[in-house]
Tab-separated table of C-alpha atoms and ligand atoms in Angstrom:
chain	number	residue	atom	x	y	z
G	1465	MET	CA	-29.502	-9.551	12.805
G	1466	SER	CA	-29.291	-9.434	8.668
G	1467	SER	CA	-26.933	-11.831	7.279
G	1468	PRO	CA	-23.753	-10.307	5.735
G	1469	GLU	CA	-24.967	-10.701	2.827
G	1470	ALA	CA	-27.676	-8.675	3.477
G	1471	ALA	CA	-26.022	-6.517	4.826
G	1472	ARG	CA	-23.925	-5.708	2.138
G	1473	ARG	CA	-26.868	-6.148	-0.289
G	1474	ALA	CA	-28.477	-3.134	2.040
G	1475	LEU	CA	-26.106	-0.628	2.071
G	1476	ALA	CA	-24.856	-1.689	-2.097
G	1477	ALA	CA	-28.635	0.201	-1.761
G	1478	ARG	CA	-27.538	2.426	-0.036
G	1479	VAL	CA	-24.539	3.530	-1.643
G	1480	ALA	CA	-26.736	3.205	-5.117
G	1481	GLU	CA	-29.367	5.817	-3.294
G	1482	VAL	CA	-26.834	8.836	-2.470
G	1483	ALA	CA	-23.998	7.924	-5.610
G	1484	SER	CA	-26.491	9.570	-8.154
G	1485	ARG	CA	-26.843	12.444	-5.948
G	1486	GLY	CA	-25.113	15.085	-8.722
G	1487	ALA	CA	-24.649	13.334	-11.599
G	1488	ALA	CA	-25.876	15.484	-13.959
G	1489	ALA	CA	-22.853	17.901	-12.690
G	1490	HIS	CA	-21.070	15.492	-13.276
G	1491	GLN	CA	-21.941	14.421	-16.533
G	1492	GLU	CA	-21.325	17.870	-17.953
G	1493	GLU	CA	-18.163	18.263	-16.424
G	1494	PHE	CA	-16.905	15.000	-17.783
G	1495	GLY	CA	-18.316	15.474	-21.077
G	1496	GLN	CA	-16.430	18.433	-21.251
G	1497	LEU	CA	-13.118	16.876	-20.305
G	1498	ALA	CA	-13.441	14.238	-22.351
G	1499	ALA	CA	-14.316	16.326	-25.279
G	1500	ARG	CA	-10.806	18.365	-24.106
G	1501	LEU	CA	-8.878	14.930	-24.300
G	1502	ALA	CA	-10.399	13.521	-27.161
G	1503	ARG	CA	-9.094	16.964	-29.359
G	1504	ARG	CA	-5.290	15.999	-28.078
G	1505	GLY	CA	-5.977	12.772	-28.950
G	1506	VAL	CA	-6.562	10.882	-25.765
G	1507	ASP	CA	-8.740	7.232	-26.026
G	1508	VAL	CA	-11.880	8.572	-23.092
G	1509	GLU	CA	-12.380	4.745	-22.929
G	1510	ALA	CA	-9.186	2.820	-23.346
G	1511	LEU	CA	-8.041	5.383	-20.494
G	1512	LEU	CA	-11.311	5.352	-18.085
G	1513	ALA	CA	-10.739	1.153	-18.615
G	1514	ARG	CA	-7.431	1.568	-17.322
G	1515	LEU	CA	-8.361	3.810	-14.136
G	1516	ALA	CA	-11.546	1.095	-14.267
G	1517	SER	CA	-8.907	-1.817	-13.561
G	1518	LEU	CA	-7.117	-0.569	-10.405
G	1519	ARG	CA	-7.179	-1.710	-7.356
G	1520	ILE	CA	-5.805	-0.495	-3.932
G	1521	ALA	CA	-5.539	-3.216	-1.772
G	1522	VAL	CA	-6.616	-2.156	2.170
G	1523	PRO	CA	-4.502	-2.547	5.113
G	1524	SER	CA	-6.152	-4.312	7.471
G	1525	TRP	CA	-4.384	-2.786	10.214
G	1526	ALA	CA	-5.449	0.976	9.113
G	1527	LEU	CA	-9.811	0.536	9.784
G	1528	GLY	CA	-8.726	1.503	13.285
G	1529	THR	CA	-7.160	4.393	14.334
G	1530	GLY	CA	-3.290	3.520	15.189
G	1531	GLY	CA	-2.586	5.555	17.543
G	1532	THR	CA	1.299	6.973	18.542
G	1533	ARG	CA	3.396	5.920	22.001
G	1534	PHE	CA	1.878	8.622	23.354
G	1535	GLY	CA	-1.423	7.479	23.145
G	1536	ARG	CA	-4.679	6.678	21.165
G	1537	PHE	CA	-7.856	8.081	20.095
G	1538	PRO	CA	-10.503	5.302	19.246
G	1539	GLU	CA	-13.259	5.088	17.082
G	1540	ALA	CA	-16.756	5.151	17.717
G	1541	GLY	CA	-17.317	1.593	15.746
G	1542	GLU	CA	-13.901	0.774	15.214
G	1543	PRO	CA	-13.662	-3.209	13.632
G	1544	ALA	CA	-13.039	-5.652	16.607
G	1545	THR	CA	-12.934	-8.492	14.179
G	1546	LEU	CA	-11.679	-10.069	10.928
G	1547	PHE	CA	-15.437	-10.111	9.849
G	1548	GLN	CA	-15.651	-6.478	10.963
G	1549	LYS	CA	-12.902	-5.296	9.294
G	1550	ILE	CA	-14.099	-7.658	6.257
G	1551	ASP	CA	-17.456	-5.641	6.987
G	1552	ASP	CA	-15.495	-2.140	6.436
G	1553	VAL	CA	-13.888	-2.904	2.945
G	1554	ALA	CA	-16.854	-4.462	1.628
G	1555	ALA	CA	-17.963	-0.612	2.031
G	1556	LEU	CA	-14.905	1.605	1.462
G	1557	ASP	CA	-15.316	-1.233	-2.070
G	1558	ALA	CA	-18.839	-0.260	-2.352
G	1559	LEU	CA	-18.677	3.426	-2.468
G	1560	THR	CA	-14.613	3.367	-5.044
G	1561	GLY	CA	-15.408	0.274	-6.128
G	1562	ALA	CA	-11.239	0.507	-6.667
G	1563	ASN	CA	-11.115	-1.145	-2.715
G	1564	GLY	CA	-12.239	-4.729	-2.708
G	1565	GLU	CA	-9.198	-6.695	-1.343
G	1566	VAL	CA	-7.548	-6.290	1.858
G	1567	SER	CA	-4.173	-6.669	2.750
G	1568	LEU	CA	-4.128	-9.033	6.304
G	1569	HIS	CA	-1.270	-8.848	9.160
G	1570	ILE	CA	-0.787	-11.974	10.979
G	1571	PRO	CA	-0.920	-13.104	13.379
G	1572	TRP	CA	-3.263	-9.441	14.510
G	1573	ASP	CA	-6.033	-11.021	11.104
G	1574	GLU	CA	-5.932	-14.992	11.853
G	1575	PRO	CA	-9.407	-15.462	10.010
G	1576	GLY	CA	-12.399	-17.504	8.647
G	1577	ASP	CA	-12.685	-17.016	4.684
G	1578	VAL	CA	-12.059	-13.676	2.927
G	1579	ALA	CA	-10.058	-12.221	-0.287
G	1580	CYS	CA	-6.940	-11.661	0.383
G	1581	GLY	CA	-4.340	-9.691	-0.757
G	1582	PRO	CA	-0.946	-9.623	-0.312
G	1583	ILE	CA	-0.678	-11.063	2.853
G	1584	ASN	CA	2.007	-9.430	5.511
G	1585	SER	CA	3.860	-11.540	8.563
G	1586	ASN	CA	5.397	-10.155	12.276
G	1587	THR	CA	8.749	-10.693	13.439
G	1588	PHE	CA	8.637	-7.022	14.892
G	1589	GLN	CA	7.006	-8.453	17.907
G	1590	ASP	CA	7.094	-11.878	20.341
G	1591	GLY	CA	4.140	-12.296	20.998
G	1592	ALA	CA	3.337	-14.735	23.206
G	1593	ARG	CA	6.924	-14.512	24.483
G	1594	PRO	CA	9.227	-17.380	23.902
G	1595	ASN	CA	10.260	-20.207	26.293
G	1596	ASP	CA	13.514	-19.817	25.412
G	1597	PRO	CA	14.826	-16.288	25.298
G	1598	ARG	CA	17.696	-17.425	22.544
G	1599	ALA	CA	14.103	-17.608	20.661
G	1600	SER	CA	13.370	-14.010	21.186
G	1601	TRP	CA	13.131	-11.313	18.222
G	1602	LYS	CA	14.270	-8.475	21.073
G	1603	PHE	CA	17.302	-8.646	18.546
G	1604	GLY	CA	16.374	-9.705	15.251
G	1605	SER	CA	14.095	-11.932	13.764
G	1606	VAL	CA	16.074	-13.452	10.358
G	1607	SER	CA	18.923	-11.601	11.306
G	1608	ASN	CA	19.493	-12.374	14.764
G	1609	ALA	CA	22.821	-14.136	16.029
G	1610	PHE	CA	20.581	-16.772	17.813
G	1611	GLU	CA	19.853	-19.402	15.430
G	1612	GLU	CA	16.811	-19.885	17.370
G	1613	ALA	CA	15.259	-16.903	16.690
G	1614	ARG	CA	15.691	-17.054	13.027
G	1615	ALA	CA	14.060	-20.443	12.816
G	1616	ARG	CA	11.262	-19.078	14.652
G	1617	ALA	CA	11.147	-16.358	12.536
G	1618	VAL	CA	11.287	-18.645	9.416
G	1619	ASP	CA	8.580	-20.782	10.905
G	1620	HIS	CA	6.440	-17.849	11.029
G	1621	ASN	CA	6.196	-16.947	8.011
G	1622	LEU	CA	6.352	-20.171	6.418
G	1623	HIS	CA	2.960	-20.114	9.183
G	1624	VAL	CA	1.900	-17.429	6.966
G	1625	VAL	CA	2.330	-18.514	3.817
G	1626	ASP	CA	0.323	-21.194	4.625
G	1627	LEU	CA	-2.870	-18.984	6.364
G	1628	GLY	CA	-2.754	-16.624	2.998
G	1629	ALA	CA	-2.500	-19.771	0.490
G	1630	ARG	CA	-5.705	-20.730	2.272
G	1631	LEU	CA	-7.144	-17.697	2.110
G	1632	GLY	CA	-6.310	-17.220	-2.000
G	1633	SER	CA	-3.564	-14.590	-1.756
G	1634	ARG	CA	-0.643	-14.577	-4.345
G	1635	ALA	CA	2.463	-12.505	-2.229
G	1636	LEU	CA	4.298	-12.475	1.112
G	1637	THR	CA	5.055	-9.191	2.240
G	1638	VAL	CA	8.130	-9.224	4.203
G	1639	TRP	CA	9.306	-5.998	6.403
G	1640	LEU	CA	12.105	-6.257	8.674
G	1641	PRO	CA	12.560	-4.049	11.861
G	1642	ASP	CA	15.587	-6.026	12.830
G	1643	GLY	CA	18.538	-3.853	13.149
G	1644	SER	CA	20.713	-1.497	15.441
G	1645	ASN	CA	20.441	0.688	17.773
G	1646	HIS	CA	24.438	0.994	18.835
G	1647	PRO	CA	27.525	0.860	16.858
G	1648	GLY	CA	29.259	-2.172	17.227
G	1649	GLN	CA	26.004	-4.203	18.301
G	1650	HIS	CA	26.102	-6.064	14.607
G	1651	ASP	CA	27.928	-6.703	12.402
G	1652	PHE	CA	26.835	-5.888	9.094
G	1653	ARG	CA	27.323	-8.424	6.684
G	1654	GLY	CA	27.368	-11.500	8.827
G	1655	ALA	CA	23.749	-10.173	9.290
G	1656	LEU	CA	22.377	-9.455	5.507
G	1657	ASP	CA	24.113	-13.166	5.216
G	1658	ARG	CA	21.676	-14.689	8.037
G	1659	THR	CA	18.569	-12.352	7.062
G	1660	ILE	CA	19.420	-14.398	2.975
G	1661	ASP	CA	20.092	-18.058	4.659
G	1662	SER	CA	16.784	-16.899	6.075
G	1663	LEU	CA	14.881	-15.575	4.186
G	1664	ARG	CA	15.839	-18.354	1.514
G	1665	ARG	CA	14.412	-20.685	2.976
G	1666	VAL	CA	10.610	-19.445	3.053
G	1667	HIS	CA	11.402	-18.097	-0.675
G	1668	GLU	CA	11.609	-22.154	-2.011
G	1669	ALA	CA	8.754	-22.953	-0.126
G	1670	LEU	CA	6.509	-20.310	-2.224
G	1671	PRO	CA	3.173	-21.667	-3.438
G	1672	PRO	CA	3.032	-22.029	-7.100
G	1673	GLY	CA	2.905	-18.276	-8.726
G	1674	TRP	CA	3.137	-16.689	-5.431
G	1675	SER	CA	5.260	-13.876	-4.835
G	1676	MET	CA	7.771	-12.171	-2.368
G	1677	TYR	CA	8.362	-8.848	-1.178
G	1678	THR	CA	10.936	-7.142	0.749
G	1679	GLU	CA	9.730	-3.910	1.943
G	1680	HIS	CA	13.506	-1.873	2.979
G	1681	LYS	CA	13.137	0.764	5.574
G	1682	PRO	CA	16.235	3.133	6.462
G	1683	PHE	CA	15.065	3.224	10.879
G	1684	GLU	CA	12.335	2.600	13.209
G	1685	PRO	CA	12.514	0.700	15.133
G	1686	ALA	CA	16.322	0.722	14.884
G	1687	PHE	CA	17.522	3.624	14.626
G	1688	TYR	CA	21.839	2.956	14.256
G	1689	SER	CA	21.332	0.400	11.455
G	1690	SER	CA	18.586	-0.996	9.153
G	1691	VAL	CA	19.540	-5.195	7.480
G	1692	ASN	CA	17.294	-3.708	4.436
G	1693	PRO	CA	17.581	0.213	4.798
G	1694	ASP	CA	17.216	1.171	1.481
G	1695	TRP	CA	15.970	-0.335	-2.307
G	1696	GLY	CA	19.683	-1.008	-3.248
G	1697	ALA	CA	19.594	-3.474	-0.246
G	1698	SER	CA	16.882	-4.594	-1.267
G	1699	LEU	CA	17.453	-5.462	-4.854
G	1700	LEU	CA	20.454	-7.384	-3.624
G	1701	VAL	CA	18.470	-9.496	-1.215
G	1702	ALA	CA	15.573	-9.998	-3.827
G	1703	ARG	CA	18.049	-10.620	-6.703
G	1704	GLU	CA	20.078	-13.617	-3.983
G	1705	LEU	CA	16.819	-15.614	-3.399
G	1706	GLY	CA	15.489	-15.392	-6.697
G	1707	GLU	CA	13.275	-14.676	-9.529
G	1708	ASN	CA	9.664	-14.676	-7.330
G	1709	CYS	CA	10.851	-12.240	-4.856
G	1710	ARG	CA	10.211	-7.889	-5.962
G	1711	CYS	CA	11.239	-4.920	-3.955
G	1712	LEU	CA	8.297	-3.161	-2.297
G	1713	VAL	CA	8.300	0.230	-1.839
G	1714	ASP	CA	6.627	2.613	1.680
G	1715	LEU	CA	6.227	5.555	0.320
G	1716	GLY	CA	7.614	6.909	4.170
G	1717	HIS	CA	10.386	4.363	4.109
G	1718	HIS	CA	12.668	6.839	2.670
G	1719	LEU	CA	15.088	9.499	4.212
G	1720	PRO	CA	13.979	13.257	3.713
G	1721	ASN	CA	14.203	14.530	0.003
G	1722	ALA	CA	15.122	10.945	-1.206
G	1723	ASN	CA	14.407	10.536	-5.538
G	1724	ILE	CA	11.371	8.242	-4.691
G	1725	GLU	CA	10.172	8.158	-7.952
G	1726	GLN	CA	14.129	7.082	-9.349
G	1727	VAL	CA	14.171	4.695	-7.226
G	1728	VAL	CA	10.612	3.509	-8.903
G	1729	ALA	CA	12.245	3.941	-12.193
G	1730	MET	CA	15.148	1.563	-11.196
G	1731	LEU	CA	13.463	-0.953	-10.263
G	1732	LEU	CA	11.164	-1.189	-12.873
G	1733	ARG	CA	14.198	-0.888	-15.210
G	1734	GLU	CA	15.526	-4.292	-12.856
G	1735	ARG	CA	11.573	-5.338	-13.177
G	1736	ARG	CA	12.225	-6.147	-10.463
G	1737	LEU	CA	9.366	-3.600	-8.736
G	1738	GLY	CA	6.788	-5.886	-7.286
G	1739	GLY	CA	4.491	-3.406	-5.510
G	1740	PHE	CA	3.083	-0.005	-3.364
G	1741	HIS	CA	1.949	0.929	0.669
G	1742	PHE	CA	0.991	4.943	-0.303
G	1743	ASN	CA	0.851	6.511	1.991
G	1744	ASP	CA	2.611	10.272	2.881
G	1745	SER	CA	5.226	12.145	5.049
G	1746	SER	CA	6.914	15.121	6.197
G	1747	TYR	CA	9.614	13.858	8.764
G	1748	GLY	CA	9.807	9.894	9.090
G	1749	ASP	CA	7.506	7.493	8.469
G	1750	ASP	CA	3.881	9.411	9.403
G	1751	ASP	CA	1.686	7.317	7.296
G	1752	LEU	CA	-0.781	10.197	6.740
G	1753	THR	CA	-2.936	10.088	3.741
G	1754	ALA	CA	-1.457	9.588	0.430
G	1755	GLY	CA	-1.320	13.141	-1.541
G	1756	SER	CA	-2.321	15.061	1.197
G	1757	ILE	CA	1.413	16.762	1.938
G	1758	ARG	CA	3.732	16.524	-1.578
G	1759	PRO	CA	0.870	15.075	-3.775
G	1760	TYR	CA	3.322	16.373	-7.123
G	1761	ARG	CA	5.316	13.638	-5.590
G	1762	LEU	CA	3.087	11.122	-5.517
G	1763	PHE	CA	2.377	12.198	-9.343
G	1764	LEU	CA	6.336	11.885	-10.606
G	1765	VAL	CA	5.991	7.929	-9.247
G	1766	CYS	CA	2.959	6.897	-11.330
G	1767	CYS	CA	4.571	8.959	-14.032
G	1768	GLU	CA	7.901	6.200	-13.249
G	1769	LEU	CA	3.979	3.469	-13.610
G	1770	ALA	CA	2.907	3.735	-16.503
G	1771	ALA	CA	6.337	4.502	-17.872
G	1772	GLY	CA	7.530	1.181	-17.245
G	1773	GLU	CA	4.095	0.393	-17.723
G	1774	ALA	CA	4.031	0.998	-21.259
G	1775	ASP	CA	7.394	0.296	-22.546
G	1776	GLY	CA	6.236	-3.215	-21.010
G	1777	LEU	CA	8.042	-3.939	-17.659
G	1778	VAL	CA	5.982	-4.860	-15.472
G	1779	ASP	CA	4.302	-7.373	-18.426
G	1780	ASP	CA	4.303	-10.923	-16.765
G	1781	HIS	CA	3.431	-9.264	-12.885
G	1782	PRO	CA	1.369	-6.464	-12.213
G	1783	LEU	CA	1.624	-4.113	-9.526
G	1784	ASP	CA	0.144	-4.575	-5.740
G	1785	LEU	CA	-0.604	-1.334	-4.949
G	1786	MET	CA	-1.847	-0.762	-0.975
G	1787	ILE	CA	-2.216	1.954	1.455
G	1788	ASP	CA	-0.441	1.803	4.582
G	1789	ALA	CA	-0.864	4.379	6.951
G	1790	SER	CA	-2.373	4.894	9.840
G	1791	HIS	CA	-4.326	7.022	11.615
G	1792	ASN	CA	-4.599	9.325	14.837
G	1793	ILE	CA	-7.303	11.743	14.221
G	1794	LYS	CA	-9.309	11.198	11.437
G	1795	ASP	CA	-12.073	8.828	11.115
G	1796	PRO	CA	-10.020	5.319	9.658
G	1797	MET	CA	-12.441	4.892	6.762
G	1798	GLU	CA	-12.883	8.302	5.436
G	1799	ASP	CA	-8.899	8.180	5.593
G	1800	ILE	CA	-8.678	5.117	2.990
G	1801	LEU	CA	-11.264	7.338	1.402
G	1802	GLN	CA	-9.048	9.527	0.715
G	1803	SER	CA	-6.248	7.804	-0.130
G	1804	THR	CA	-7.209	5.938	-2.496
G	1805	GLU	CA	-8.726	9.236	-4.340
G	1806	ALA	CA	-5.409	10.490	-4.574
G	1807	ILE	CA	-3.652	7.815	-5.444
G	1808	LEU	CA	-7.083	7.027	-8.601
G	1809	LEU	CA	-6.352	10.956	-9.389
G	1810	ALA	CA	-2.409	10.741	-9.191
G	1811	HIS	CA	-2.302	7.572	-12.061
G	1812	ALA	CA	-4.782	9.695	-13.948
G	1813	GLN	CA	-2.479	12.971	-13.761
G	1814	ALA	CA	0.000	10.004	-15.320
G	1815	PHE	CA	-1.660	8.769	-17.274
G	1816	LEU	CA	-2.220	11.761	-19.253
G	1817	VAL	CA	1.271	12.837	-20.084
G	1818	ASP	CA	1.635	12.625	-23.748
G	1819	ARG	CA	4.543	10.077	-23.085
G	1820	ALA	CA	5.978	10.778	-27.244
G	1821	ALA	CA	6.119	13.810	-26.633
G	1822	LEU	CA	7.818	14.081	-23.539
G	1823	ARG	CA	10.447	11.432	-24.663
G	1824	ALA	CA	11.013	14.204	-27.230
G	1825	ALA	CA	11.388	17.028	-25.289
G	1826	GLN	CA	13.965	15.274	-23.254
G	1827	SER	CA	15.936	13.638	-26.375
G	1828	ALA	CA	15.809	16.933	-27.376
G	1829	ASN	CA	17.855	18.649	-23.568
G	1830	ASP	CA	14.463	20.855	-23.654
G	1831	ALA	CA	13.966	21.010	-20.095
G	1832	ALA	CA	10.782	23.740	-19.989
G	1833	LEU	CA	9.163	21.682	-22.477
G	1834	ALA	CA	9.486	18.032	-20.743
G	1835	GLN	CA	8.160	20.380	-17.476
G	1836	GLU	CA	5.603	21.886	-19.488
G	1837	ILE	CA	4.837	18.394	-21.087
G	1838	LEU	CA	4.982	16.629	-17.356
G	1839	GLN	CA	2.651	19.521	-15.278
G	1840	ASP	CA	-0.018	19.952	-17.663
G	1841	GLY	CA	-0.569	16.267	-17.327
G	1842	PHE	CA	-0.549	17.202	-13.343
G	1843	ARG	CA	-2.436	20.694	-13.814
G	1844	THR	CA	-5.321	18.916	-15.630
G	1845	ASP	CA	-8.066	18.558	-13.002
G	1846	ALA	CA	-9.637	14.143	-13.625
G	1847	ARG	CA	-11.334	14.461	-10.991
G	1848	PRO	CA	-14.661	13.802	-13.381
G	1849	LEU	CA	-12.455	10.231	-14.940
G	1850	LEU	CA	-12.640	8.733	-12.153
G	1851	ARG	CA	-16.243	9.765	-11.140
G	1852	GLU	CA	-17.309	8.185	-14.638
G	1853	ALA	CA	-14.866	4.879	-13.907
G	1854	ARG	CA	-16.778	4.610	-10.684
G	1855	ARG	CA	-20.487	5.573	-11.729
G	1856	ARG	CA	-19.980	3.323	-14.678
G	1857	LYS	CA	-19.779	0.251	-12.107
G	1858	GLY	CA	-22.212	1.907	-9.820
G	1859	ALA	CA	-19.820	3.572	-7.101
G	1860	ALA	CA	-20.519	6.725	-5.224
G	1861	LEU	CA	-19.850	9.754	-7.612
G	1862	GLU	CA	-18.265	11.000	-4.605
G	1863	PRO	CA	-17.280	8.564	-2.090
G	1864	LEU	CA	-16.437	10.068	1.082
G	1865	ARG	CA	-19.973	12.234	0.924
G	1866	ALA	CA	-21.381	9.026	0.463
G	1867	PHE	CA	-19.739	7.363	3.628
G	1868	ARG	CA	-21.291	10.734	5.484
G	1869	GLU	CA	-24.323	11.110	3.768
G	1870	ILE	CA	-25.801	7.036	4.850
G	1871	GLY	CA	-24.434	6.912	7.789
G	1872	TYR	CA	-22.268	4.517	8.184
G	1873	ARG	CA	-20.274	5.339	11.141
G	1874	ALA	CA	-22.590	5.763	12.994
G	1875	GLU	CA	-24.768	3.527	12.272
G	1876	ALA	CA	-21.306	1.075	13.258
G	1877	ALA	CA	-20.984	2.596	16.788
G	1878	ALA	CA	-24.471	1.344	16.931
G	1879	ARG	CA	-23.487	-2.197	16.269
G	1880	ARG	CA	-20.139	-2.596	17.893
G	1881	GLY	CA	-19.868	0.820	20.515
G	1882	HIS	CA	-16.327	1.436	21.753
G	1883	ALA	CA	-14.743	-2.817	20.771
G	1884	ARG	CA	-10.852	-2.435	20.945
G	1885	ALA	CA	-10.168	-2.559	17.024
G	1886	ALA	CA	-8.016	-6.339	16.336
G	1887	GLY	CA	-4.345	-5.457	15.773
G	1888	LEU	CA	-2.446	-2.656	16.828
O	2187	LIG	C1	6.451	-0.499	8.536
O	2187	LIG	C2	5.296	-1.275	7.592
O	2187	LIG	C3	5.365	-1.902	7.061
O	2187	LIG	C4	3.843	-3.315	8.070
O	2187	LIG	C5	3.434	-2.146	9.072
O	2187	LIG	C6	2.072	-1.972	9.876
O	2187	LIG	O1	7.067	0.235	9.925
O	2187	LIG	O2	5.086	-0.077	7.189
O	2187	LIG	O3	4.732	-1.844	5.881
O	2187	LIG	O4	4.021	-4.119	8.453
O	2187	LIG	O5	4.397	-0.937	8.698
O	2188	LIG	MN1	4.317	-0.196	4.844
């Protein structure tokens, strides 16, 4: 049995072998695009460096098939242990050069040693049934009317922070299932007061340099009210907790037709944007491949990020970019490769928007010109820039094709069989 190190070196060699396929065609395409952009006054090298610095954290819980309440169709070779998940993340990073961090979920991932992005607490499953029924999270966790349940939720989050600190993480993501299913069930103001009091005890215990992200969601699993339903409530909580608390935007946590890019702009304005859970959706929190349903919306969100960055609104706190998806029919790793590509592509197109010209058009109330300038970025095929950024890192020009050509899934299935994926 080769050591994890030896396995990763072998993987890198196989990726390098297939990575160069198509290099000649790439050089030609990249050369043409780079020349065209240079004529437009774009600093291509600076753009490539910015693209190369983007890190998209991989959710540990999305390396197996999530399934729905109506069933799950496991993929062969799904990771059954945290270390197998780490192997898969290492493989994704070897292919894309942009997935070098994993976002863990506790208790699903009680680990050994890994490079850790933001770590997620879980107060939406009791796990082992608590002895005292008043400590159960059935009626909520940090907002529960029962002090026992709130105390248990605070203890769990402190445990996750402690674990994350030992693993090199620097941020805790708190998504709360708390809410109500029936009018009258909840005292809305009391529930929010209890939520803030509970989370303040976690915020005060954050190690130096740590951040806490509040992740809003309008419904599910609660279907009448959620204690943190939208960006306004999330910002309110972040402000009351203190300077190390920021808001995390999960693209799927918005009611139909919500203007998510405007939500992003306002959280940037307040300097309270902490990070993202990228995915896409048509109806609810569908957790589908990023950019697969509404790529223009993803582009518009990235335009707000690029503008906020250019205006110095994220200097003191680089954003944590993560995928949060659930896979039911695609190979989970192929889906993550496609989400990573869509997120990087939307960033590249957003970086290509001529912001000075856009500002001038906006100041002149020239809506048509503003749209032309914006869509010029979206309509630029920036994929050669992504390929070039990967080529310079020794990653694959075409990660999905390379994933298939190296036969990673078949090899993993041979090594792991059909073990039940850890987590969800
Ligand atoms: C809630 C959520 C949250 C995670 C969970 C797996 O819908 O987006 O970020 O804890 O999915
Ligand atoms: Mn999420």
